[in-house]
Short mmCIF file of C-alpha atoms in Angstrom, two decimals:
data_model
loop_
_atom_site.label_atom_id
_atom_site.label_comp_id
_atom_site.label_asym_id
_atom_site.label_seq_id
_atom_site.Cartn_x
_atom_site.Cartn_y
_atom_site.Cartn_z
CA MET A 1 -23.22 4.24 39.44
CA SER A 2 -21.17 2.29 36.91
CA THR A 3 -17.49 2.53 37.87
CA VAL A 4 -14.98 1.33 35.29
CA SER A 5 -11.30 1.65 34.47
CA GLU A 6 -11.51 0.49 30.85
CA ILE A 7 -13.37 1.37 27.66
CA THR A 8 -16.50 -0.75 27.43
CA GLU A 9 -18.81 -1.51 24.53
CA ARG A 10 -21.39 0.76 26.16
CA PHE A 11 -18.97 3.68 26.07
CA ARG A 12 -18.08 2.96 22.44
CA GLN A 13 -21.78 3.02 21.61
CA ALA A 14 -22.10 6.39 23.32
CA LEU A 15 -19.15 7.72 21.33
CA ASP A 16 -20.80 6.57 18.11
CA TYR A 17 -24.12 8.06 19.24
CA ALA A 18 -22.48 11.45 19.90
CA ALA A 19 -20.67 11.37 16.55
CA ARG A 20 -23.92 10.66 14.71
CA LYS A 21 -26.01 13.19 16.64
CA HIS A 22 -23.53 16.02 16.02
CA ALA A 23 -22.31 14.86 12.59
CA MET A 24 -23.40 18.05 10.81
CA GLN A 25 -22.45 20.45 13.61
CA THR A 26 -19.23 22.46 13.81
CA ARG A 27 -17.68 24.71 16.43
CA LYS A 28 -18.77 28.37 16.32
CA ALA A 29 -17.70 30.13 13.13
CA SER A 30 -15.30 27.35 12.14
CA ASP A 31 -14.99 24.11 10.19
CA VAL A 32 -13.91 22.17 13.28
CA PRO A 33 -16.24 19.20 13.91
CA TYR A 34 -18.26 19.69 17.07
CA LEU A 35 -17.17 16.26 18.21
CA SER A 36 -13.80 17.79 19.10
CA HIS A 37 -15.48 19.73 21.91
CA LEU A 38 -17.38 16.69 23.19
CA LEU A 39 -14.18 14.66 23.27
CA GLY A 40 -12.35 17.49 25.04
CA VAL A 41 -15.01 17.73 27.75
CA CYS A 42 -15.15 13.96 28.14
CA SER A 43 -11.36 13.84 28.49
CA ILE A 44 -11.44 16.28 31.40
CA VAL A 45 -14.26 14.32 33.03
CA MET A 46 -12.48 10.98 32.56
CA ASP A 47 -9.44 12.42 34.33
CA ASN A 48 -11.62 13.14 37.36
CA THR A 49 -13.97 10.20 37.78
CA GLN A 50 -14.26 6.51 36.96
CA ASP A 51 -18.05 6.71 36.76
CA GLU A 52 -18.95 5.52 33.25
CA ASP A 53 -22.39 7.15 33.40
CA VAL A 54 -20.68 10.51 33.87
CA TRP A 55 -18.27 9.80 30.99
CA ILE A 56 -21.20 9.05 28.71
CA ALA A 57 -23.16 12.08 29.89
CA ALA A 58 -20.10 14.22 29.14
CA LEU A 59 -20.05 12.91 25.56
CA LEU A 60 -23.76 13.65 25.22
CA HIS A 61 -23.95 16.83 27.30
CA ASP A 62 -25.08 19.01 24.37
CA ALA A 63 -27.29 16.46 22.61
CA ILE A 64 -30.56 17.53 24.25
CA GLU A 65 -29.81 21.25 23.95
CA ASP A 66 -28.61 21.17 20.33
CA GLN A 67 -30.10 18.06 18.80
CA GLY A 68 -33.75 17.50 19.54
CA GLY A 69 -34.74 18.54 23.05
CA GLU A 70 -36.79 16.13 25.15
CA LEU A 71 -37.21 13.67 22.27
CA THR A 72 -33.44 13.21 22.34
CA ALA A 73 -33.52 12.92 26.13
CA THR A 74 -35.99 10.06 25.84
CA ASP A 75 -33.79 8.40 23.23
CA ILE A 76 -30.71 8.76 25.45
CA GLU A 77 -32.64 7.20 28.33
CA HIS A 78 -33.63 4.27 26.10
CA HIS A 79 -30.04 3.62 25.00
CA PHE A 80 -28.02 4.52 28.10
CA GLY A 81 -30.39 4.62 31.05
CA LYS A 82 -32.29 7.15 33.12
CA ARG A 83 -29.29 8.36 35.12
CA VAL A 84 -27.35 9.33 32.00
CA ALA A 85 -30.40 11.08 30.55
CA ASP A 86 -30.96 12.98 33.81
CA LEU A 87 -27.32 14.06 33.92
CA VAL A 88 -27.58 15.39 30.38
CA ARG A 89 -30.84 17.15 31.25
CA GLY A 90 -29.03 18.78 34.16
CA CYS A 91 -26.32 20.05 31.81
CA SER A 92 -28.79 21.48 29.29
CA GLU A 93 -30.05 25.01 28.90
CA MET A 94 -33.68 25.77 28.08
CA THR A 95 -34.70 24.30 24.73
CA ALA A 96 -37.40 25.05 22.18
CA VAL A 97 -40.79 23.46 22.90
CA GLY A 98 -42.84 22.55 19.86
CA ASP A 99 -43.17 25.58 17.60
CA ILE A 100 -42.06 27.95 20.36
CA PRO A 101 -38.41 28.99 19.92
CA ARG A 102 -36.06 28.77 22.86
CA PRO A 103 -35.78 31.90 25.03
CA PRO A 104 -33.21 34.68 24.43
CA TRP A 105 -29.57 34.18 25.40
CA LEU A 106 -29.64 36.07 28.71
CA GLU A 107 -32.79 34.32 29.94
CA ARG A 108 -31.29 30.92 29.11
CA LYS A 109 -28.03 31.69 30.88
CA MET A 110 -29.70 33.10 33.99
CA SER A 111 -32.00 30.07 34.26
CA TYR A 112 -29.12 27.64 33.79
CA MET A 113 -26.92 29.33 36.40
CA ALA A 114 -29.75 29.63 38.91
CA ASP A 115 -30.00 25.84 39.06
CA LEU A 116 -26.26 25.13 39.20
CA PRO A 117 -25.46 25.49 42.92
CA GLY A 118 -28.09 22.91 43.84
CA SER A 119 -27.08 20.41 41.16
CA GLU A 120 -25.43 17.13 42.00
CA ALA A 121 -21.65 16.88 41.86
CA ALA A 122 -21.63 14.83 38.63
CA ILE A 123 -23.56 17.52 36.75
CA LEU A 124 -21.24 20.20 38.09
CA LEU A 125 -18.19 18.19 37.02
CA ILE A 126 -19.48 17.97 33.44
CA SER A 127 -20.48 21.63 33.49
CA VAL A 128 -17.11 22.91 34.70
CA ALA A 129 -15.33 20.63 32.20
CA ASP A 130 -17.49 22.12 29.45
CA LYS A 131 -16.75 25.69 30.48
CA LEU A 132 -13.04 24.97 30.95
CA HIS A 133 -12.71 23.46 27.48
CA ASN A 134 -14.58 26.42 25.99
CA ALA A 135 -12.49 28.92 27.95
CA ARG A 136 -9.28 27.30 26.71
CA ASN A 137 -10.53 27.81 23.16
CA VAL A 138 -11.55 31.42 23.81
CA LEU A 139 -8.08 32.13 25.22
CA SER A 140 -6.38 30.45 22.27
CA ASP A 141 -8.46 32.44 19.78
CA TRP A 142 -7.89 35.68 21.70
CA LEU A 143 -4.12 35.15 21.78
CA ARG A 144 -4.18 34.55 18.04
CA CYS A 145 -6.72 37.16 16.89
CA GLY A 146 -7.18 39.64 19.74
CA ASP A 147 -10.68 41.02 20.30
CA GLU A 148 -11.69 39.93 16.80
CA ALA A 149 -12.09 36.49 18.36
CA TYR A 150 -15.33 37.65 19.99
CA CYS A 151 -17.05 38.17 16.63
CA ARG A 152 -18.20 34.54 16.72
CA PHE A 153 -20.21 35.12 19.90
CA THR A 154 -23.72 36.58 19.70
CA THR A 155 -23.14 38.63 22.83
CA GLY A 156 -19.64 39.73 21.90
CA LYS A 157 -16.86 40.56 24.34
CA SER A 158 -18.94 41.97 27.20
CA GLY A 159 -21.40 39.07 27.28
CA THR A 160 -18.63 36.49 27.11
CA HIS A 161 -16.70 38.08 29.96
CA TRP A 162 -19.81 38.56 32.12
CA TYR A 163 -20.91 34.95 31.67
CA TYR A 164 -17.59 33.37 32.60
CA HIS A 165 -17.16 35.46 35.74
CA GLU A 166 -20.76 34.85 36.76
CA ILE A 167 -20.67 31.10 36.29
CA ILE A 168 -17.39 30.85 38.22
CA SER A 169 -19.21 32.50 41.14
CA ARG A 170 -21.97 29.88 40.91
CA TYR A 171 -19.42 27.08 40.93
CA ARG A 172 -17.81 28.58 44.02
CA GLU A 173 -21.22 28.84 45.66
CA SER A 174 -21.93 25.15 45.05
CA LYS A 175 -18.81 23.94 46.91
CA LYS A 176 -19.07 20.76 44.81
CA VAL A 177 -16.72 21.54 41.90
CA PRO A 178 -13.21 20.03 42.06
CA GLU A 179 -10.95 22.84 43.27
CA HIS A 180 -8.17 22.22 40.73
CA LEU A 181 -10.61 22.48 37.80
CA LEU A 182 -12.25 25.59 39.17
CA ARG A 183 -8.87 27.22 39.74
CA GLU A 184 -7.74 26.36 36.21
CA LEU A 185 -10.95 27.88 34.87
CA GLU A 186 -10.38 31.03 36.93
CA VAL A 187 -6.77 31.38 35.75
CA THR A 188 -7.76 30.82 32.11
CA VAL A 189 -10.58 33.35 32.24
CA GLU A 190 -8.43 35.92 34.04
CA ARG A 191 -6.09 35.95 31.03
CA PHE A 192 -8.72 37.10 28.51
CA ALA A 193 -11.21 38.70 30.92
CA PRO A 194 -9.24 40.24 33.81
CA GLU A 195 -12.08 42.54 34.87
CA LYS A 196 -15.63 41.52 35.74
CA VAL A 197 -18.42 42.99 33.60
CA GLU A 198 -21.62 44.02 35.37
CA LEU A 199 -24.98 42.85 34.10
CA SER A 200 -26.04 46.46 33.49
CA ASP A 201 -23.07 46.94 31.14
CA LEU A 202 -23.89 44.05 28.80
CA GLU A 203 -24.16 44.86 25.12
CA ILE A 204 -26.61 42.20 23.96
CA PRO A 205 -28.28 42.66 20.54
#
């Protein structure tokens, strides 16, 4: 564990790495650079730990999933060490393998959530920070646009609501997520998804 209270050259290199890896990526159905999300997640993580490896993994938490799979994981390990790469692996959903596309949305989500309760605390911290930052954006869009905000999600309103309620349950089950972050996530989700959606009621194309 690398505990710091200042911004090091290693962290600056990770920031540059994230900016380059996601340079052409934007937030869903918007022109907002994807880096804004990575910085938002990292900010939440930095408020809750002084472990630089976890800061860096927060910046890179979507790099394996969105930008190259295991080849990117190997590259992250080369630049930032095995622990950072393993943390990012732990934050990643199932990816494409070779010419085989990645599995459908529901299969990916179910696999990811199944592993969460047994994950180490650092992975859960990054994960809940990721979901909290996303939920804040969903709430903001919903307050501004109403249910039209869900048009950017493949699974629409029902899938979005189901996933947030389900993953909150997994965080609770783990007993390793900081209580104040989990409570903020619950309160945020309750505002745009006050009622839980059952799996059988999902409307997934």
